[in-house]
XYZ file of C-alpha atoms in Angstrom:
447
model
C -28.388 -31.920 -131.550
C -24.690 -32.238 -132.929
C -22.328 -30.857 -130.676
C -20.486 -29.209 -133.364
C -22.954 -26.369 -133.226
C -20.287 -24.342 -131.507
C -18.493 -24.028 -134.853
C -20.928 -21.781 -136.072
C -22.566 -18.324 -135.125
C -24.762 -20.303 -132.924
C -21.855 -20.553 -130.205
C -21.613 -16.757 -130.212
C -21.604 -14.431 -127.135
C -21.953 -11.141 -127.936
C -18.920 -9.357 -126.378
C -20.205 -5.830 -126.461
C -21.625 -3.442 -123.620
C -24.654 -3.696 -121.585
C -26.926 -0.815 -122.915
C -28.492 0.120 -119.687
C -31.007 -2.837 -119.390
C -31.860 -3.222 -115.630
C -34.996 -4.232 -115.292
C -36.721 -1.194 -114.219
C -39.805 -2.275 -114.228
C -39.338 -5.377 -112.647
C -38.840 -3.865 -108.939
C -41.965 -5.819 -108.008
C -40.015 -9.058 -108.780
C -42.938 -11.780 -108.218
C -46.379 -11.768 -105.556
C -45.821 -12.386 -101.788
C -46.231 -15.924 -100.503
C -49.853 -16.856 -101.201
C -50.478 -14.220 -103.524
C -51.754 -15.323 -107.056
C -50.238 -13.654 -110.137
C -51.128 -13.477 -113.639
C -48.415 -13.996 -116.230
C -49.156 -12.985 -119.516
C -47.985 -14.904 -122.693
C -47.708 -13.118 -125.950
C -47.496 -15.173 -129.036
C -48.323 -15.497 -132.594
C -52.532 -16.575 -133.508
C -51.242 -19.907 -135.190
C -51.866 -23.194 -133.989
C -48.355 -24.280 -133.790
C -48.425 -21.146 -131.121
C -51.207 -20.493 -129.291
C -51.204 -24.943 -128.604
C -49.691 -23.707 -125.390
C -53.362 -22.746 -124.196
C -53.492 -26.864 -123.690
C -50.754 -27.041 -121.415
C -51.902 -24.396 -119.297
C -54.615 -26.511 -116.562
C -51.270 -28.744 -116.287
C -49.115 -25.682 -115.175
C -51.610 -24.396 -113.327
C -52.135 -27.270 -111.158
C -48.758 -27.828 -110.287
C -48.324 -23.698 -109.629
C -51.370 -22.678 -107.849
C -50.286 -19.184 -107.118
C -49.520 -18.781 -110.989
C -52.527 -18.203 -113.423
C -51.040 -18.158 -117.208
C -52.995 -15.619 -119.562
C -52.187 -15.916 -123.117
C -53.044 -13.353 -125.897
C -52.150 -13.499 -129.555
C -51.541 -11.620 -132.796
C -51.570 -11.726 -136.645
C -47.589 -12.716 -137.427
C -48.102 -9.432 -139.348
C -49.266 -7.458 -136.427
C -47.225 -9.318 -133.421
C -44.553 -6.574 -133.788
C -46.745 -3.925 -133.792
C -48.658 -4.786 -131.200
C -45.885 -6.007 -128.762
C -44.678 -2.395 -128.916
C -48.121 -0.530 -128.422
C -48.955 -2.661 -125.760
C -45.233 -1.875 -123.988
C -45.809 2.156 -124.845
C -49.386 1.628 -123.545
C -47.524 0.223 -120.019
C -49.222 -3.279 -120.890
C -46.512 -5.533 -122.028
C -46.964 -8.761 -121.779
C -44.119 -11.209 -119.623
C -43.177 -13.616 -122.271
C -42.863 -13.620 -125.544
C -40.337 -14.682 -128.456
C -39.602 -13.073 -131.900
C -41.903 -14.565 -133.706
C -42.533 -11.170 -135.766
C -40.313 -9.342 -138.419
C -38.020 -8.440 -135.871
C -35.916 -10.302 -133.602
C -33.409 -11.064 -130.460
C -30.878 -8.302 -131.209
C -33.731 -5.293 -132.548
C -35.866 -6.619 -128.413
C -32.110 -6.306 -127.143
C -31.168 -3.078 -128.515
C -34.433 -1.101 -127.827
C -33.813 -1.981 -124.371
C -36.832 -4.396 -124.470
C -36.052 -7.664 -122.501
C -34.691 -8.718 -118.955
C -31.804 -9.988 -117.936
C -32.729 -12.978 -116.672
C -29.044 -14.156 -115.268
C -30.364 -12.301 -111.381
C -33.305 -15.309 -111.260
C -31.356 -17.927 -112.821
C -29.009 -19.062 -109.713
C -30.139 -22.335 -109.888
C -30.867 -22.974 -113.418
C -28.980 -25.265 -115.226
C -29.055 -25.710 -119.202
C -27.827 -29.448 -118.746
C -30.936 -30.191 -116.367
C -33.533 -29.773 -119.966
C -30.853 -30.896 -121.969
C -30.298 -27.894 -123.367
C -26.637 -27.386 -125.054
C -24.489 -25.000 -124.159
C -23.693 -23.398 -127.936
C -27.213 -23.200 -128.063
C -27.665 -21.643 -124.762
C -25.459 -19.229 -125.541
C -27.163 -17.385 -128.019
C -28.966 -15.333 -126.167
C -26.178 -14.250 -123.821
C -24.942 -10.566 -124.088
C -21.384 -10.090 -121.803
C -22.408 -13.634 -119.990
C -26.063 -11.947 -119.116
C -28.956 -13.908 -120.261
C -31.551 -12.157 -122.332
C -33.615 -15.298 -123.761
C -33.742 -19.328 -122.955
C -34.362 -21.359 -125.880
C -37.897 -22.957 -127.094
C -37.098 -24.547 -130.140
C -34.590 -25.348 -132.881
C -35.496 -25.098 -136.906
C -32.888 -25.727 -139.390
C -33.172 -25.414 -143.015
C -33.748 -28.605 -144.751
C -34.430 -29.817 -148.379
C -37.699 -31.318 -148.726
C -38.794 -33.219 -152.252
C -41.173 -34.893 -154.365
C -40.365 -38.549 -154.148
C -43.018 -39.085 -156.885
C -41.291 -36.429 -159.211
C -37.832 -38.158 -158.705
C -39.265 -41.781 -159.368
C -40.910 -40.572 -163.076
C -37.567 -38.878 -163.739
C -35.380 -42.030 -162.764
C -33.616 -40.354 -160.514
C -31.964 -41.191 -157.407
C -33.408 -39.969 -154.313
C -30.338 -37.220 -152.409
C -28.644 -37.930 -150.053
C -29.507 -36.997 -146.359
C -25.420 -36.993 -145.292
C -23.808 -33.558 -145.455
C -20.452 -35.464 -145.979
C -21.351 -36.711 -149.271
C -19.956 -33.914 -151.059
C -21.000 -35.392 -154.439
C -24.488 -33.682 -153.709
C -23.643 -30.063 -154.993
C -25.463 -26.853 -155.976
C -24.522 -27.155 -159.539
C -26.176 -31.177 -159.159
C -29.052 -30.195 -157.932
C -29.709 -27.695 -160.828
C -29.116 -30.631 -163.620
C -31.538 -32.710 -160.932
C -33.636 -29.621 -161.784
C -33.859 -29.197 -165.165
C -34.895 -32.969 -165.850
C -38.131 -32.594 -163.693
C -38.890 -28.906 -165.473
C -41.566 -28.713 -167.437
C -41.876 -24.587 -168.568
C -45.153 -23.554 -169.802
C -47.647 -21.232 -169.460
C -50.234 -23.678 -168.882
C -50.823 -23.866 -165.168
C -51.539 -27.528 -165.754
C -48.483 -28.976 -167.341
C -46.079 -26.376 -166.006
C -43.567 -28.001 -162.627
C -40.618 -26.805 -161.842
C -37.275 -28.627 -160.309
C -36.480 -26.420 -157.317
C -37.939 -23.701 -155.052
C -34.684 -22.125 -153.211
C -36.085 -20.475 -150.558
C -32.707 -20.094 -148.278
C -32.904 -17.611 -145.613
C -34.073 -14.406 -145.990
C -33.283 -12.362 -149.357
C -30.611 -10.105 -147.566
C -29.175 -13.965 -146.101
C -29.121 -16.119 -149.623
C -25.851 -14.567 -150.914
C -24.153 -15.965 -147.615
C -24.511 -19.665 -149.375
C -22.235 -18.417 -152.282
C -20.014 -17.139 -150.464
C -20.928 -13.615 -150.842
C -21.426 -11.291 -147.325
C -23.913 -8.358 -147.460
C -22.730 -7.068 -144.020
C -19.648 -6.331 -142.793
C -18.006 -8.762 -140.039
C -18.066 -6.536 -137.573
C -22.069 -6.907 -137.603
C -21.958 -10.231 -135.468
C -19.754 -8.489 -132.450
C -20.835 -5.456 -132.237
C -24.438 -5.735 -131.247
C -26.028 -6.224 -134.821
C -24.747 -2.937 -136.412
C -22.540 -3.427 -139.790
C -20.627 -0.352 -140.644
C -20.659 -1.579 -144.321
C -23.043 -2.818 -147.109
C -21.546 -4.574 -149.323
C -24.210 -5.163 -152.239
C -22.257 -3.537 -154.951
C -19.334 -6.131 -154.040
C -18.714 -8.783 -157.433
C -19.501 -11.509 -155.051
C -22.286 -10.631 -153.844
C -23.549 -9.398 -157.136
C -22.820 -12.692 -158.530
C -24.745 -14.366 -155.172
C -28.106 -12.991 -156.686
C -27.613 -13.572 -160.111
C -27.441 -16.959 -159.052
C -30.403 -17.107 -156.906
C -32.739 -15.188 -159.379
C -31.368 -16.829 -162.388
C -32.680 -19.898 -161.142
C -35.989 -18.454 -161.882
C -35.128 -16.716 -165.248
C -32.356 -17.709 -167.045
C -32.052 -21.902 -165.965
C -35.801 -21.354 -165.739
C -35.869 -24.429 -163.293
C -37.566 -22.530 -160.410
C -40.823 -20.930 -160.125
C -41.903 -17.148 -160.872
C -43.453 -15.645 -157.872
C -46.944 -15.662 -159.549
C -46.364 -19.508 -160.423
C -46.101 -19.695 -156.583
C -48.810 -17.563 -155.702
C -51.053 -19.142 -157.867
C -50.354 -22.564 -156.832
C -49.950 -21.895 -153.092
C -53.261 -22.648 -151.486
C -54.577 -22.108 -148.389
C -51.044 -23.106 -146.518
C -49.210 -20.986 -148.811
C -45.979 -23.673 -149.929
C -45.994 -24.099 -153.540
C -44.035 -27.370 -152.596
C -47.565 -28.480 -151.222
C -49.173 -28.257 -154.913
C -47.197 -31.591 -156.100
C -45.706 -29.120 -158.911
C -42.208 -28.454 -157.089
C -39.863 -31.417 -157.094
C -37.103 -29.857 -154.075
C -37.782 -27.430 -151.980
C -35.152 -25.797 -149.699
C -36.835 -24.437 -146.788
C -37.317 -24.029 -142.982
C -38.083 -27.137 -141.127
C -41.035 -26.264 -140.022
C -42.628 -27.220 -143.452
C -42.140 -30.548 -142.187
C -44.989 -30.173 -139.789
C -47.464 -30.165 -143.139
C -46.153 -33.798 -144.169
C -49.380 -35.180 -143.182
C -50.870 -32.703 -145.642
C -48.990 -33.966 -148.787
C -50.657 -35.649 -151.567
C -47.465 -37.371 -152.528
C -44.239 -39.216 -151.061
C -42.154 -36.876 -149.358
C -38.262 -37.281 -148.497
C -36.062 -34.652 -146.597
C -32.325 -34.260 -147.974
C -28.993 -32.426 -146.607
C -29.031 -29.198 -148.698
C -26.540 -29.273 -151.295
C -23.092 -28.290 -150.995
C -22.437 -24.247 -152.188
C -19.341 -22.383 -153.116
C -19.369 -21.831 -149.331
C -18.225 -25.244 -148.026
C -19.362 -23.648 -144.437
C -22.605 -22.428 -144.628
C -25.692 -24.959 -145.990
C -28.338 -24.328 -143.185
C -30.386 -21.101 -141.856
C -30.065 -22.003 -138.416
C -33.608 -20.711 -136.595
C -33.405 -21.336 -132.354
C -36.715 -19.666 -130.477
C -36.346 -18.534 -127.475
C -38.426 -17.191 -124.767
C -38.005 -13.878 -123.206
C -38.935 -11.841 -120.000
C -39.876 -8.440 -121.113
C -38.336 -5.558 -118.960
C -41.532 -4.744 -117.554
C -42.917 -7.911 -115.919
C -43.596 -7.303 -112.555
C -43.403 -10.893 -111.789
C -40.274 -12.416 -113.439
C -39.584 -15.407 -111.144
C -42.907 -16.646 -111.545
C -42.632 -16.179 -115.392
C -39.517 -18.045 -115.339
C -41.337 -20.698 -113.918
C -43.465 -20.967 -116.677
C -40.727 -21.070 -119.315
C -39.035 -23.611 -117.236
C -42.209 -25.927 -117.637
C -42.226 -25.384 -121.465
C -38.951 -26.903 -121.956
C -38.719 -29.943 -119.643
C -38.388 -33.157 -121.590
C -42.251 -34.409 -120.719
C -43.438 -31.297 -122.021
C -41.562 -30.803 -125.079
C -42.143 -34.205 -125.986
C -45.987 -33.060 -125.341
C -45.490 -30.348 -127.327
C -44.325 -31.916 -130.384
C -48.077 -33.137 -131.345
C -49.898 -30.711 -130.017
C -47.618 -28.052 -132.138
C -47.884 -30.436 -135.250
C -44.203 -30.599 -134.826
C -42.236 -27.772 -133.726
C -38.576 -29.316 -133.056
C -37.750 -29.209 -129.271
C -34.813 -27.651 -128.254
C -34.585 -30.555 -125.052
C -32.290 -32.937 -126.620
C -34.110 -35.463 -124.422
C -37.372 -35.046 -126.770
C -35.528 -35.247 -129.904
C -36.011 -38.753 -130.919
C -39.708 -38.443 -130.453
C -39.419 -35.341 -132.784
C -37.290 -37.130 -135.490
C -40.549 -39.964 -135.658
C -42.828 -37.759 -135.319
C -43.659 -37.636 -139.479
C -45.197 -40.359 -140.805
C -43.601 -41.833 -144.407
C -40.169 -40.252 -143.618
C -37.488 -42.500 -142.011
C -36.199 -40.916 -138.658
C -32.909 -41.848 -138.988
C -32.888 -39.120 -142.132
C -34.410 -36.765 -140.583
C -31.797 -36.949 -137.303
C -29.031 -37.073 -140.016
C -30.229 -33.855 -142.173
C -30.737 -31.730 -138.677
C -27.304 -33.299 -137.809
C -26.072 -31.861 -140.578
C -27.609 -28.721 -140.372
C -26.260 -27.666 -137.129
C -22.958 -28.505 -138.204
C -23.034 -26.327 -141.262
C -25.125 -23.694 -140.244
C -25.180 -20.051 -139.165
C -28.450 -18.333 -137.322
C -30.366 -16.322 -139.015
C -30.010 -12.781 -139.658
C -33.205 -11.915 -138.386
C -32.252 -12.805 -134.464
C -28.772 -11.560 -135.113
C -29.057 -8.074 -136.561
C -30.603 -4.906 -135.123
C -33.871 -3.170 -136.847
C -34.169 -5.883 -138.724
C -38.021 -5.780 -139.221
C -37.240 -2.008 -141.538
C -34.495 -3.878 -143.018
C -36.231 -7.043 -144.670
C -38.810 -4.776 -145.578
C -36.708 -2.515 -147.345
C -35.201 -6.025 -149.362
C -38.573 -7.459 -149.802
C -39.778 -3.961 -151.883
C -36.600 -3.286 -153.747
C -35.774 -6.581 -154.882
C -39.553 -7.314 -155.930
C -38.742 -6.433 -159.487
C -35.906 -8.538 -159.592
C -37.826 -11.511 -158.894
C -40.445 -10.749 -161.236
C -38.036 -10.955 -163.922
C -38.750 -6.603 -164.128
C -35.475 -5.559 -163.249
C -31.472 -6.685 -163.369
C -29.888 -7.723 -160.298
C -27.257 -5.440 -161.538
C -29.584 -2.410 -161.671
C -30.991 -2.905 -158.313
C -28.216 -3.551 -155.841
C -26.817 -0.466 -156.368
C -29.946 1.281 -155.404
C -30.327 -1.287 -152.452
C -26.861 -0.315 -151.555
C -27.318 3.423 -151.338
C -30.800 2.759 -149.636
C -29.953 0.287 -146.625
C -27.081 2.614 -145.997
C -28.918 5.630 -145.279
C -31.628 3.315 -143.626
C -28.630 2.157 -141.253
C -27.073 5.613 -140.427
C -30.513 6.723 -139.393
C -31.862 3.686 -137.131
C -28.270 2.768 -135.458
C -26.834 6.268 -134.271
């Protein structure tokens, strides 16, 4: 991982006050000598999740007194369910954010350990770990989370697309600053064909950066206030009805309807498929998207290349930076012994394990990176180090670890901006009423 991260939000430490999170529940604090105890895992019913059931006779025989349990959810249910089984007094000991919701919503509701009392001898060096990234999940030099893995946005495309348009490939170096936003839309509108026939229609790019309340943050345009990223996840201002964030979404949505180089949502839906990635239909020729899409290359009926996402108004921001970590919920009885079981998950032999049993989730162990970066067959690792290079260097986390209730938030965005991106509704017309919504939204959820 580039060392550079530390440039962007992913260095941050939250300098704000501890909101009364001793771990109540936690007086237990691990089984006498001898004693077996059950940790339970919570994660997401996907196989690039619940994998972890593999590694568990391997854990198990090196920690006889610990027997790991894990149990799983619908992503659309794992909030839900995390927080009835915590009202029910049956939360589980680790989990991740893996839902809508994430770090700073588990922080704020008063949800997760501090782990810094059972972490003594822990060192972030010893699983290669770097510190920026380690950091992350710090709140006043406390440690609330240790980190799993580490997505970045990347642009994938449609080699085959590119070589019937006689195009050169892009470039996979974030320097080359000749590989712009504005490029990448004339790239687009050569491979666009626009028709109503599902069987002639493709379309140049699918710009799927960040979440909708996060795109604007490429232009240049902020939708929260500053303030939001020191003082626990809370902006005191929206600022929606702001010309440059106005002019953020035109951008976005008039990729779709007015360059008409990108595809409606019910070209998408109809061309999806079981994994649910238009990209995956052959009819998209770039796709800007979370790394983890990376882990379907095998599933591609074309040649695939990965590319440094172009160069935006904002010089600084051309990644969604995504680092999963692993928590201790407040009520685990036994938190040493479910420290040792995070512990396991991130040691080099294990990560590099983890990789193909995961189909590819990108270890956060430095150590296990290269076998990561070869881990995808047709795609030169040297590109893909370069583009995650890259990535780090210009990117910022993700709103959804960073900002507090964000689960009602992105569902507010996903509802009221749904007529924008059918082509129902201005941008103009609906900010305004986006505005006047999140704020009232905000007063009630953060007093």
């Amino acid at each position: 991982m580039s060392a550079k991260v530390g440039k962007t939000m992913l260095s941050l430490t939250l300098t704000f006050g501890l909101v009364g999170l001793v771990a109540a529940g936690c007086s237990d604090g691990g089984g006498k000598d001898g004693d077996v105890v059950t940790i339970t895992h919570y994660t997401i019913d996907s196989p690039d999740r619940t994998f972890v059931e593999k590694l568990i006779p391997d854990f198990e025989k090196t920690h006889p007194n610990i027997k790991i349990k894990v149990t799983k959810a619908p992503y659309e249910q794992f909030d839900s369910k995390l927080q009835s089984s915590i009202a029910a007094k049956n939360s589980p000991d680790v989990t991740s954010h893996w839902g809508y919701g994430g770090f700073m919503e588990y922080y704020n509701k008063g949800m997760l350990m501090d782990m810094t009392p059972y972490l003594a001898d822990f060192k972030a060096s010893d699983y290669n770990i770097p510190d920026d990234v380690m950091n992350i999940y710090k709140v006043d030099g406390k440690t609330f989370g240790i980190p799993l893995n580490s997505y970045v946005t990347v642009m994938l495309y449609n080699k085959d697309l590119f070589d019937k348009a006689g195009l050169a490939y892009p470039p996979t170096d974030y320097e080359d600053k000749s590989w712009t936003f504005d490029k990448m839309v004339d790239y687009a509108k050569k491979m666009t064909v626009d028709s109503k026939n599902l069987a002639e229609a493709q379309y140049g790019v699918d710009f799927g950066f960040g979440e909708r309340d996060q795109r604007p943050s490429y232009f240049g345009g902020q939708v929260y206030s500053d303030d939001t990223w020191t003082n626990g996840g809370k902006p005191s201002k929206i600022n929606l009805t702001e010309p440059d964030v106005i002019e953020a979404y035109k951008k976005v949505y008039g990729l779709i309807w007015d360059q008409k180089v990108s595809p409606t949502p019910a070209f998408s839906k109809s061309v999806s498929g079981q994994f649910g990635d238009p990209f995956l239909s052959g009819k998209i020729a770039m796709s800007v998207v979370g790394s983890w899409s990376l882990a379907a290359s095998s599933d591609f009926n074309f040649k695939v290349g990965v590319a440094a996402v172009p160069q935006g108004p904002n010089e600084n921001v051309r990644s969604v930076l995504y680092v999963d970590p692993l928590f201790v919920l407040k009520d685990s009885k036994h938190p040493k012994e479910a420290l040792e079981w995070i512990k396991y998950l991130i040691t080099t032999d294990v990560q590099k394990k983890s990789i193909e049993l995961s189909g590819g989730n990108p270890p956060v162990n430095q150590a296990a990176a290269e076998t990561y970066y070869n881990n995808f067959e047709g795609i030169d690792p040297a590109q893909i180090k370069q583009v995650f290079d890259g990535a780090y260097k210009y990117g910022f986390e993700s709103y959804n670890h960073l900002i507090s209730n964000y689960s009602q938030i992105n569902e507010l965005f996903i509802n009221e901006l749904a007529g924008v991106e059918n082509g129902d509704e201005k941008v103009e017309v609906a900010l305004p009423r986006i505005q006047e919504k999140l704020t009232k939204l905000l007063e009630r959820v953060n007093k």
